[in-house]
XYZ file of C-alpha atoms in Angstrom:
688
model
C -57.862 -5.221 -58.059
C -60.433 -6.097 -60.463
C -59.765 -8.302 -63.006
C -61.497 -9.049 -66.059
C -60.797 -12.308 -68.650
C -59.804 -12.487 -72.190
C -62.587 -13.049 -74.733
C -60.831 -16.122 -76.114
C -61.377 -17.918 -72.417
C -64.827 -17.160 -72.753
C -66.049 -17.651 -76.028
C -66.229 -15.496 -79.399
C -68.873 -16.243 -82.042
C -72.248 -13.931 -82.034
C -70.610 -10.318 -80.944
C -67.416 -10.376 -83.332
C -69.498 -7.616 -84.898
C -70.392 -3.905 -84.616
C -74.015 -3.596 -83.556
C -76.654 -0.751 -83.443
C -78.271 0.273 -80.548
C -81.232 1.857 -82.051
C -83.778 0.550 -79.569
C -81.604 1.352 -76.469
C -84.393 4.103 -75.198
C -87.129 1.485 -75.404
C -88.615 0.020 -72.066
C -87.600 -3.158 -70.813
C -90.018 -5.471 -71.890
C -89.655 -8.293 -69.722
C -87.912 -9.024 -66.503
C -85.398 -11.388 -68.475
C -81.793 -10.423 -69.325
C -81.670 -9.863 -72.517
C -79.779 -7.907 -75.078
C -80.942 -4.368 -76.195
C -80.774 -5.000 -79.612
C -79.512 -7.727 -82.434
C -76.800 -7.253 -84.893
C -78.031 -5.612 -87.719
C -74.942 -5.152 -90.067
C -72.674 -7.744 -91.416
C -70.006 -8.302 -89.312
C -67.058 -6.423 -90.080
C -64.117 -7.095 -87.200
C -62.707 -10.178 -85.611
C -64.593 -12.480 -87.675
C -65.160 -16.014 -86.401
C -66.536 -19.674 -87.631
C -69.452 -21.593 -86.489
C -67.016 -24.276 -84.864
C -65.524 -21.011 -83.105
C -66.064 -20.714 -79.406
C -69.079 -18.789 -78.012
C -69.494 -15.167 -77.744
C -69.828 -13.558 -74.198
C -73.552 -13.024 -74.787
C -74.101 -16.461 -75.716
C -72.301 -17.642 -72.468
C -74.694 -16.411 -70.280
C -77.347 -19.045 -69.166
C -79.931 -15.861 -67.551
C -81.674 -18.129 -65.277
C -78.649 -18.690 -62.946
C -77.235 -15.206 -63.068
C -76.252 -12.897 -59.743
C -74.531 -9.735 -59.318
C -72.049 -8.424 -56.777
C -71.286 -4.538 -56.123
C -67.613 -3.894 -56.688
C -66.376 -1.658 -53.653
C -63.977 0.092 -55.698
C -64.629 3.050 -57.928
C -67.219 5.822 -57.655
C -69.810 4.175 -59.848
C -72.259 1.221 -59.383
C -70.273 -1.415 -61.072
C -70.926 -5.267 -60.382
C -69.815 -8.682 -60.741
C -72.202 -10.708 -63.449
C -71.578 -14.333 -61.849
C -72.788 -17.651 -62.997
C -72.735 -19.854 -59.625
C -69.219 -19.274 -58.562
C -67.935 -18.165 -61.851
C -67.686 -14.512 -62.715
C -68.359 -13.744 -66.446
C -68.197 -10.201 -66.574
C -68.465 -6.590 -65.084
C -71.646 -5.242 -65.337
C -72.204 -1.248 -65.370
C -75.719 -0.235 -65.584
C -76.556 3.485 -66.954
C -78.463 4.563 -63.804
C -75.885 4.240 -61.134
C -73.054 5.963 -63.077
C -71.284 8.764 -61.141
C -73.582 11.486 -60.873
C -77.005 9.516 -61.771
C -79.881 9.062 -59.353
C -79.467 5.702 -58.518
C -75.207 5.933 -57.555
C -74.966 3.074 -54.748
C -72.023 5.375 -53.300
C -73.542 8.463 -52.881
C -72.182 10.382 -55.743
C -75.513 11.478 -56.990
C -74.932 15.414 -58.029
C -74.549 15.328 -62.087
C -71.721 18.098 -61.314
C -69.926 15.044 -59.453
C -69.506 13.364 -63.089
C -67.591 16.245 -65.109
C -64.767 14.565 -66.744
C -64.901 15.881 -70.211
C -68.520 17.177 -69.811
C -69.807 13.780 -70.026
C -73.337 13.347 -68.582
C -74.539 10.986 -66.373
C -76.008 8.065 -68.013
C -73.886 8.356 -71.023
C -70.611 6.394 -70.044
C -71.764 2.826 -70.806
C -71.975 3.714 -74.356
C -68.568 4.787 -74.276
C -67.518 1.488 -72.912
C -69.062 -0.511 -75.656
C -67.703 1.924 -78.196
C -64.213 1.326 -76.822
C -64.515 -2.102 -77.577
C -65.780 -1.668 -81.165
C -63.424 0.722 -82.440
C -60.437 -1.515 -80.723
C -59.907 -2.845 -84.454
C -58.247 -6.134 -84.651
C -58.442 -6.084 -81.046
C -54.733 -4.528 -80.973
C -54.992 -2.778 -77.902
C -57.076 -5.945 -75.757
C -59.887 -3.783 -74.821
C -61.986 -7.185 -73.118
C -65.480 -7.819 -75.196
C -67.537 -5.467 -74.181
C -71.588 -5.502 -74.777
C -74.454 -3.862 -74.413
C -77.055 -5.944 -71.917
C -80.158 -5.237 -70.064
C -81.001 -7.038 -66.823
C -84.139 -7.316 -64.495
C -84.269 -4.983 -61.564
C -84.778 -7.985 -59.253
C -81.251 -8.371 -59.158
C -80.241 -5.152 -57.978
C -80.544 -2.973 -54.332
C -81.711 0.314 -56.478
C -84.295 -0.209 -59.111
C -84.417 1.371 -62.318
C -88.226 2.724 -62.257
C -87.821 4.420 -65.457
C -87.122 1.749 -67.925
C -88.358 -1.161 -65.395
C -85.050 -3.048 -66.075
C -81.247 -2.133 -65.954
C -79.869 -1.190 -69.098
C -75.982 -0.716 -69.015
C -72.379 -2.240 -70.785
C -71.180 -5.764 -69.829
C -67.396 -5.929 -70.274
C -65.841 -9.859 -70.360
C -63.773 -10.701 -66.745
C -60.106 -11.104 -67.290
C -57.796 -13.600 -65.170
C -54.299 -14.778 -65.464
C -53.767 -18.058 -67.463
C -53.852 -19.610 -64.050
C -57.075 -18.398 -63.122
C -55.705 -16.017 -60.324
C -56.373 -12.017 -60.629
C -54.598 -9.696 -62.599
C -52.717 -6.683 -60.779
C -53.002 -3.096 -62.299
C -50.021 -1.762 -63.524
C -49.898 1.031 -60.710
C -48.907 -2.063 -58.641
C -45.926 -3.030 -60.821
C -44.174 -0.333 -62.019
C -43.658 -0.002 -65.880
C -40.474 -1.375 -66.327
C -41.477 -4.588 -67.165
C -44.284 -3.784 -69.532
C -43.970 -4.772 -73.235
C -43.271 -1.780 -75.589
C -45.927 -2.855 -78.461
C -48.717 -3.299 -75.723
C -48.218 0.295 -73.938
C -48.053 1.759 -77.748
C -51.226 -0.201 -78.701
C -52.813 1.126 -75.557
C -51.705 4.700 -75.803
C -52.834 4.692 -79.169
C -56.390 3.772 -78.527
C -56.313 6.387 -75.789
C -55.256 9.284 -78.110
C -57.596 8.123 -80.707
C -60.554 8.535 -77.763
C -59.466 11.280 -76.215
C -59.233 9.130 -72.953
C -59.951 11.395 -69.877
C -59.191 8.787 -67.110
C -56.359 6.431 -67.801
C -54.430 5.944 -64.714
C -52.555 2.661 -63.381
C -55.754 1.577 -61.601
C -57.381 0.706 -65.154
C -54.791 -0.940 -67.322
C -54.594 -4.632 -66.073
C -51.054 -6.644 -65.950
C -52.172 -10.406 -67.400
C -49.586 -13.268 -66.505
C -49.271 -15.264 -69.644
C -48.647 -19.268 -69.703
C -45.269 -19.254 -70.861
C -44.223 -16.205 -68.973
C -44.335 -12.494 -69.897
C -46.709 -9.797 -69.465
C -49.911 -8.860 -71.527
C -51.496 -5.166 -70.635
C -55.222 -5.070 -70.524
C -57.091 -1.834 -70.665
C -60.338 -1.683 -69.115
C -62.639 1.287 -67.646
C -63.689 3.301 -70.629
C -66.505 5.449 -69.441
C -64.718 8.820 -69.982
C -63.491 8.317 -73.442
C -64.779 10.358 -76.223
C -65.401 13.523 -74.023
C -67.390 16.657 -74.994
C -64.110 18.681 -74.892
C -60.147 18.295 -74.134
C -59.836 19.928 -70.562
C -59.205 16.714 -68.450
C -56.859 14.195 -70.891
C -55.065 12.196 -68.692
C -52.534 9.414 -69.827
C -51.086 7.235 -67.240
C -48.231 6.084 -69.759
C -47.260 9.043 -70.745
C -44.603 9.244 -68.009
C -43.334 5.389 -68.733
C -40.230 4.905 -70.630
C -41.790 3.096 -73.438
C -44.083 5.955 -74.626
C -40.129 7.662 -76.077
C -39.570 4.587 -77.998
C -40.538 4.891 -81.790
C -43.400 2.992 -83.189
C -42.545 -0.350 -84.896
C -43.432 -0.482 -88.519
C -46.495 -2.986 -87.858
C -47.839 -0.205 -85.281
C -46.967 2.349 -87.956
C -49.009 0.235 -90.548
C -51.771 0.249 -88.256
C -51.862 3.811 -87.916
C -51.746 4.247 -91.384
C -55.110 2.462 -92.073
C -57.191 3.988 -89.181
C -60.330 5.429 -90.905
C -61.944 8.435 -88.862
C -64.750 8.504 -91.275
C -65.723 4.858 -90.590
C -65.373 4.969 -87.014
C -67.279 8.062 -86.940
C -70.225 5.821 -88.406
C -69.825 3.450 -85.486
C -70.072 5.978 -83.066
C -72.933 7.540 -85.017
C -75.098 4.617 -84.172
C -74.133 4.078 -80.771
C -75.648 7.863 -80.462
C -72.271 9.274 -79.386
C -73.013 13.490 -79.680
C -71.713 14.972 -82.938
C -69.124 17.144 -81.003
C -67.740 13.999 -79.174
C -67.489 12.449 -82.667
C -65.979 15.632 -84.146
C -62.798 15.634 -81.881
C -62.207 11.921 -82.214
C -62.020 12.331 -85.804
C -59.548 15.613 -85.172
C -57.498 13.087 -82.697
C -57.139 10.313 -85.335
C -56.030 12.662 -88.254
C -53.362 14.137 -85.573
C -52.022 10.579 -84.718
C -52.017 9.822 -88.507
C -49.921 12.687 -89.475
C -47.564 12.996 -86.245
C -46.554 9.033 -86.525
C -46.545 8.118 -90.054
C -45.549 11.543 -91.747
C -43.321 12.887 -88.802
C -42.345 9.885 -86.925
C -43.380 11.780 -83.445
C -43.138 9.308 -80.236
C -46.305 8.356 -78.488
C -45.045 10.526 -75.465
C -44.931 13.864 -77.939
C -47.866 13.074 -78.994
C -49.626 13.007 -75.832
C -47.838 16.363 -74.823
C -49.337 17.712 -77.781
C -52.879 16.772 -76.869
C -52.798 17.168 -73.195
C -52.782 20.376 -71.322
C -49.436 21.011 -69.361
C -50.998 23.297 -67.060
C -55.189 22.952 -66.141
C -55.913 26.460 -67.148
C -53.892 26.712 -70.378
C -54.978 25.421 -73.511
C -53.089 22.413 -74.944
C -51.406 22.465 -78.245
C -54.191 20.315 -79.737
C -56.987 22.618 -78.352
C -55.351 25.372 -79.908
C -55.117 23.931 -83.202
C -58.658 22.687 -83.036
C -60.009 26.274 -81.736
C -58.397 27.972 -84.606
C -59.816 25.251 -87.402
C -63.167 26.263 -86.287
C -65.960 27.920 -88.730
C -67.564 31.143 -87.150
C -70.114 30.657 -84.432
C -72.628 31.912 -87.073
C -71.687 29.469 -89.538
C -71.813 26.218 -86.927
C -68.597 26.267 -85.621
C -67.714 23.075 -86.897
C -64.133 22.113 -87.969
C -62.543 22.890 -91.386
C -60.803 19.429 -92.058
C -58.639 20.954 -94.656
C -57.381 23.913 -92.435
C -57.383 21.593 -89.324
C -54.506 18.962 -91.592
C -52.712 22.206 -92.830
C -52.240 23.645 -88.861
C -51.306 20.153 -87.811
C -48.460 19.850 -90.603
C -47.433 23.071 -89.471
C -47.558 22.489 -85.773
C -46.384 18.915 -85.928
C -43.148 19.772 -88.169
C -42.016 21.771 -85.449
C -41.726 18.801 -83.114
C -38.801 16.333 -83.778
C -37.460 14.065 -81.131
C -33.949 15.937 -81.181
C -35.770 18.840 -80.117
C -36.627 19.958 -76.834
C -39.718 18.695 -74.947
C -42.262 21.620 -74.182
C -41.184 21.542 -70.900
C -37.534 22.528 -71.910
C -38.626 25.115 -74.324
C -40.414 26.744 -71.389
C -37.301 26.474 -69.242
C -35.265 28.041 -71.633
C -37.683 30.628 -72.038
C -37.474 31.501 -68.077
C -33.410 31.105 -68.165
C -33.209 33.597 -71.139
C -35.208 36.124 -69.351
C -33.221 35.825 -66.558
C -29.653 35.985 -68.281
C -30.796 38.843 -70.091
C -28.255 42.071 -69.966
C -29.964 44.495 -67.618
C -31.219 41.967 -65.142
C -30.472 42.010 -61.388
C -30.686 39.925 -58.360
C -32.020 42.141 -54.727
C -31.985 40.492 -51.323
C -35.246 40.224 -49.920
C -35.805 41.210 -46.145
C -38.071 38.048 -45.488
C -37.005 34.341 -44.701
C -33.740 32.797 -42.999
C -31.693 31.796 -46.309
C -30.759 33.916 -49.463
C -33.564 34.528 -51.471
C -33.494 37.020 -54.499
C -36.093 38.934 -56.345
C -34.623 38.519 -60.396
C -35.461 41.877 -61.417
C -35.731 42.926 -65.571
C -34.112 46.176 -66.623
C -36.978 48.224 -65.950
C -37.106 46.924 -62.467
C -40.124 44.427 -62.530
C -39.961 41.006 -60.598
C -39.450 37.929 -63.249
C -38.115 35.183 -60.564
C -37.111 34.175 -57.360
C -33.853 32.631 -57.260
C -32.576 30.800 -53.846
C -28.722 29.758 -54.027
C -27.809 26.629 -52.260
C -24.776 28.066 -50.640
C -26.945 30.253 -48.682
C -29.414 28.157 -47.374
C -30.013 28.426 -43.492
C -26.717 27.211 -41.994
C -24.620 27.685 -45.063
C -20.957 28.667 -44.881
C -22.417 31.731 -47.332
C -25.558 32.653 -45.383
C -26.308 36.498 -45.867
C -28.364 36.917 -42.302
C -25.447 35.342 -40.329
C -26.883 31.660 -39.806
C -23.807 30.120 -41.132
C -23.112 26.943 -38.446
C -22.919 24.266 -40.665
C -23.398 21.677 -38.186
C -27.306 23.154 -37.713
C -29.621 20.948 -38.696
C -32.989 21.852 -40.499
C -36.406 20.895 -39.915
C -37.103 17.168 -40.740
C -33.513 16.497 -40.614
C -32.844 18.363 -44.040
C -29.247 19.218 -44.291
C -27.739 22.608 -45.244
C -28.011 23.057 -49.048
C -30.589 20.606 -50.152
C -33.495 22.879 -49.942
C -33.329 24.243 -53.424
C -33.506 20.499 -54.880
C -36.837 20.487 -52.853
C -37.901 23.495 -54.337
C -37.876 21.528 -57.749
C -39.016 18.803 -56.717
C -42.310 20.170 -55.655
C -42.800 21.362 -58.877
C -42.281 18.216 -60.661
C -44.479 16.688 -58.270
C -47.393 18.924 -58.420
C -48.463 17.048 -61.948
C -50.579 19.365 -64.030
C -49.883 22.235 -61.861
C -52.491 20.733 -59.837
C -52.082 22.832 -56.481
C -50.694 25.697 -58.369
C -46.929 25.476 -57.630
C -45.427 28.042 -59.743
C -42.567 26.607 -62.146
C -39.584 26.052 -60.686
C -36.193 24.760 -62.096
C -32.645 24.429 -61.498
C -30.062 27.145 -62.640
C -26.731 28.680 -62.033
C -26.226 32.483 -61.900
C -23.192 34.638 -62.286
C -21.697 35.243 -58.805
C -21.260 38.837 -59.528
C -24.686 39.234 -59.367
C -24.686 38.969 -55.400
C -23.080 40.634 -52.518
C -18.992 39.976 -52.208
C -19.901 38.535 -48.519
C -21.588 35.664 -50.464
C -19.206 35.050 -52.938
C -16.666 31.791 -53.198
C -13.246 32.671 -53.993
C -12.868 31.128 -57.828
C -16.580 30.295 -58.081
C -18.003 32.223 -61.341
C -21.537 30.934 -60.948
C -24.236 30.430 -57.865
C -26.165 26.933 -58.295
C -29.809 27.182 -57.045
C -33.418 27.077 -57.614
C -35.174 29.454 -59.906
C -39.097 29.972 -59.562
C -41.311 31.963 -61.700
C -42.591 35.068 -59.984
C -46.525 35.116 -59.570
C -48.003 37.952 -61.682
C -50.872 39.927 -60.212
C -52.146 42.419 -62.035
C -55.270 43.440 -59.910
C -53.922 43.939 -56.730
C -50.523 42.806 -54.438
C -50.259 39.481 -53.384
C -51.443 38.907 -50.035
C -50.219 36.333 -47.577
C -52.869 33.729 -46.493
C -52.025 34.858 -42.651
C -52.886 38.492 -43.507
C -56.481 37.439 -44.787
C -58.244 34.869 -43.013
C -59.399 31.536 -44.562
C -62.953 32.214 -45.383
C -61.720 34.234 -48.571
C -59.949 30.973 -49.795
C -61.769 28.345 -52.179
C -62.269 24.639 -50.838
C -61.056 23.703 -54.183
C -57.397 25.695 -53.742
C -57.148 24.505 -50.111
C -57.618 20.849 -50.825
C -55.092 20.551 -53.510
C -52.542 22.493 -51.790
C -53.230 20.241 -48.639
C -53.038 17.217 -50.724
C -49.712 18.135 -51.857
C -48.366 18.885 -48.409
C -49.499 15.277 -47.330
C -47.546 13.871 -49.773
C -44.517 16.029 -49.564
C -44.632 15.680 -45.694
C -44.479 19.445 -45.629
C -42.617 20.547 -42.261
C -42.977 24.175 -42.886
C -46.291 25.267 -44.685
C -47.661 28.538 -42.519
C -49.593 31.442 -43.561
C -46.943 33.160 -44.899
C -45.569 30.845 -47.836
C -49.669 30.628 -49.261
C -49.977 33.508 -51.175
C -53.108 35.200 -52.811
C -53.949 36.491 -55.897
C -57.111 38.400 -56.303
C -58.985 38.522 -59.728
C -61.949 39.027 -61.338
C -63.503 35.670 -60.098
C -62.392 35.980 -56.703
C -59.064 34.543 -56.127
C -56.751 31.764 -56.130
C -54.183 30.444 -53.605
C -50.549 29.754 -54.554
C -48.045 27.427 -52.634
C -44.495 28.703 -52.448
C -41.292 28.434 -50.166
C -40.789 24.438 -50.434
C -37.326 23.855 -49.142
C -38.630 21.872 -46.256
C -40.908 19.368 -47.752
C -39.576 15.346 -48.519
C -38.245 15.367 -44.795
C -35.950 12.863 -43.338
C -38.127 12.502 -40.097
C -41.679 13.179 -39.289
C -41.012 15.253 -36.415
C -41.791 19.037 -37.657
C -44.808 18.395 -40.102
C -46.339 22.001 -40.014
C -49.904 22.336 -41.935
C -51.821 25.688 -41.563
C -54.838 24.801 -43.298
C -55.579 22.334 -40.640
C -57.589 24.304 -38.455
C -59.603 26.300 -41.674
C -63.050 24.826 -42.202
C -62.045 24.212 -45.825
C -60.326 21.107 -44.296
C -63.341 19.677 -42.646
C -65.161 19.126 -45.949
C -65.229 15.960 -47.717
C -63.171 15.469 -50.674
C -64.679 16.027 -53.978
C -64.869 13.482 -57.152
C -62.297 15.026 -58.997
C -59.696 15.161 -56.025
C -61.032 11.399 -55.191
C -59.609 10.460 -58.539
C -56.435 12.287 -58.546
C -55.378 10.877 -55.219
C -56.234 7.359 -56.481
C -54.489 8.208 -59.672
C -51.242 9.280 -57.919
C -47.944 6.616 -58.684
C -45.954 6.669 -55.675
C -43.228 4.291 -57.297
C -42.729 6.719 -60.409
C -42.698 9.676 -58.525
C -40.555 8.256 -56.397
C -38.006 7.403 -59.331
C -38.528 11.441 -59.815
C -37.005 11.997 -56.437
C -34.195 9.767 -57.061
C -33.307 10.964 -60.159
C -33.293 14.869 -58.360
C -30.800 13.235 -55.929
C -33.202 13.012 -52.844
C -32.138 10.967 -50.068
C -33.265 7.605 -49.542
C -34.820 8.151 -46.383
C -36.990 10.833 -47.848
C -38.001 8.893 -50.501
C -39.152 5.999 -48.455
C -41.227 8.490 -45.936
C -42.565 9.892 -49.451
C -43.998 6.236 -50.386
C -45.426 5.890 -47.106
C -47.017 9.163 -47.319
C -48.637 8.667 -50.888
C -50.104 5.124 -50.047
C -51.302 6.388 -46.371
C -53.202 9.302 -48.282
C -54.654 7.024 -50.772
C -55.771 4.747 -48.014
C -57.136 7.421 -46.077
C -58.989 9.167 -48.569
C -60.739 5.616 -49.759
C -62.081 5.252 -46.033
C -63.289 8.816 -46.240
C -60.833 10.892 -44.148
C -61.465 14.416 -44.787
C -58.294 16.329 -45.169
C -58.178 17.557 -41.737
C -58.467 13.841 -40.237
C -55.793 12.851 -42.521
C -53.429 15.860 -41.463
C -53.848 14.515 -37.807
C -53.269 11.499 -39.093
C -49.789 12.780 -40.291
C -49.002 15.258 -37.594
C -47.712 15.365 -33.735
C -50.741 16.561 -30.949
C -47.437 17.190 -28.784
C -43.906 17.984 -29.455
C -42.462 14.455 -27.921
C -45.507 12.257 -28.748
C -45.125 10.314 -32.443
C -48.086 10.939 -34.323
C -49.996 8.013 -35.672
C -48.235 7.467 -39.121
C -44.905 7.825 -37.256
C -46.264 4.485 -34.959
C -47.325 2.959 -38.343
C -44.126 3.435 -39.955
C -42.135 2.236 -36.646
C -44.730 -1.070 -36.777
C -44.011 -1.809 -40.561
C -40.024 -1.384 -40.521
C -37.975 -4.459 -41.252
C -35.254 -5.961 -38.570
C -31.997 -3.933 -38.505
C -29.945 -6.767 -39.424
C -32.464 -7.085 -42.551
C -31.860 -3.188 -43.516
C -34.123 -1.056 -41.407
C -36.246 -0.170 -44.200
C -40.237 0.031 -44.259
C -41.393 -3.332 -45.492
C -44.333 -1.543 -47.897
C -46.124 -5.021 -48.248
C -46.829 -5.156 -44.479
C -47.511 -1.462 -44.182
C -50.358 -1.590 -46.605
C -51.733 -4.776 -44.525
C -52.294 -2.984 -41.676
C -52.833 0.597 -42.655
C -56.972 0.303 -43.458
C -56.982 -1.356 -39.810
C -54.900 1.475 -38.223
C -56.625 4.135 -39.973
C -60.056 2.726 -38.515
C -59.022 3.009 -35.090
C -57.910 6.375 -35.886
C -61.301 7.200 -36.857
C -62.638 5.920 -33.706
C -60.496 8.336 -31.744
C -61.491 11.127 -33.877
C -65.244 10.094 -33.750
C -66.103 8.276 -30.804
C -69.727 9.272 -31.235
C -69.427 7.058 -34.425
C -68.290 4.319 -32.669
C -70.622 1.146 -32.763
C -68.874 -0.810 -30.374
């Protein structure tokens, strides 16, 4: 994992100022490394004395600089070195994702679309984040503007005749070893104050890319840990569509802010921050959103004592295609288009007070409010359940009093081979696909929804519910049992035409985006029953969308029965997009595993899930397509282990040591096993 070192380890004198970049568009006037501009304003933050350590800029001996391209990420990032010492990480503007000189092949502008930030504008945001981290409370490493000679790089910036970009100080542990990323550890040991301070920074700057890989965990000399936030190319977006907060699901985000943190929040000055960003030439529409976010934080935390998680939920979309509460408030606060469409700040404050006052920490979260709405509809008078003709288990359409479908209910005691199965499949000694026990399918329906983060693959909302037994046929009722427990899934509305199963259409009408997202979900969950009947297509004005349903056979206890309908579709051969690669990279197997354990999913299934997630991430990083990865997971013949099964077998501990998978060993051998598999798939590409 890339690590950076704290400012004090390098030296900090000259750059304790906010500085202007008014000359940043000028051409480089020499082939020597130099700042873009000199500080032009009185130092206002983190003052130093003449006897203090040198700054990052002052620590560079320009005659001895070398650069080394970093493998990670989708943009050009370089270790800046002097001899064997790494000083910092340099990110040239012309090598950002979507920029013409990107060294990793991402040269289409559409490939850098988080928050609608354009290629060549990310480096300014790296500097802006450092300058707005007042009092260094969030721990952003020192970040400066810098130009370096073209001769150091394989790809030359012919327009500016040198490389212009951001340089961020390199962070190490106290003993000089590399820091690990937060996704390598899990959050339980992270300091609450660190999580709060990074979270506040992300909320103020509306971070669209805060994942576990760009929060470093630094070991301190006297023990303990310190979190360091890095990689801020996608803060200060033009819109709020892509906000991404890794810490939102960490337990620390639910803890109330400390008095010192509340004091810090009370002193935030969005107008002064706006001036700093204006000098950095950040677009006004991005600055305006930053101001709105800061006002929201001050009202939410300081006046209504809301937690970091509640504020994050308020700002961030719960579903990809539905506005967040914050977006709705901003939209309602804007002037008419003919008057400029700027935010009316007084109106914004009034609306924020109105909405945030409803969100106390003792009230249900947004998700629970949604769940209550679905349950209430189902329990309304006049509602009835009707057994469907399809499937092997008891599946009921829940109809409202007018006969319109509102949900699908699957009782746990009517699953295949359960005693009260209405289709006659009642031998409880029979096993299901993947070794799943009868009566456990409904938990997997719920798990699929919970693990489809932000509704990315389109799994309809699914929750656990008990429904009166009187709704069901007499033959399926149990004596003395008043309610049936199971999974309740929202019915997919289709206003333009009836829903169609994918096998009734053929794959040519489906978007690559839909196929990839569903395929990624199926790989993560090791779906043993993805067929054309449980992929539903809904037509709309833009064409249509696929929805995955029926997830009773995900999270198996073995991999013998994996089934992927999309494996033969042409979309599965197309490379993953940048957004898809980011999503895969940002998956947190251990946090997701905790969700599964809390649901009561068996430990064997959770172990396989962790392995499948790590395998998917490694395969995607090596350029595997969806089809390539599916073939690695799935058996070619009924009785021959798949490559993934062989990998798991090679990674298991001895039986007397528990027989579980040694995850560290698996991670070590995984890349080589994937490369071997690539050679089998594409022997013509084998250089021997």
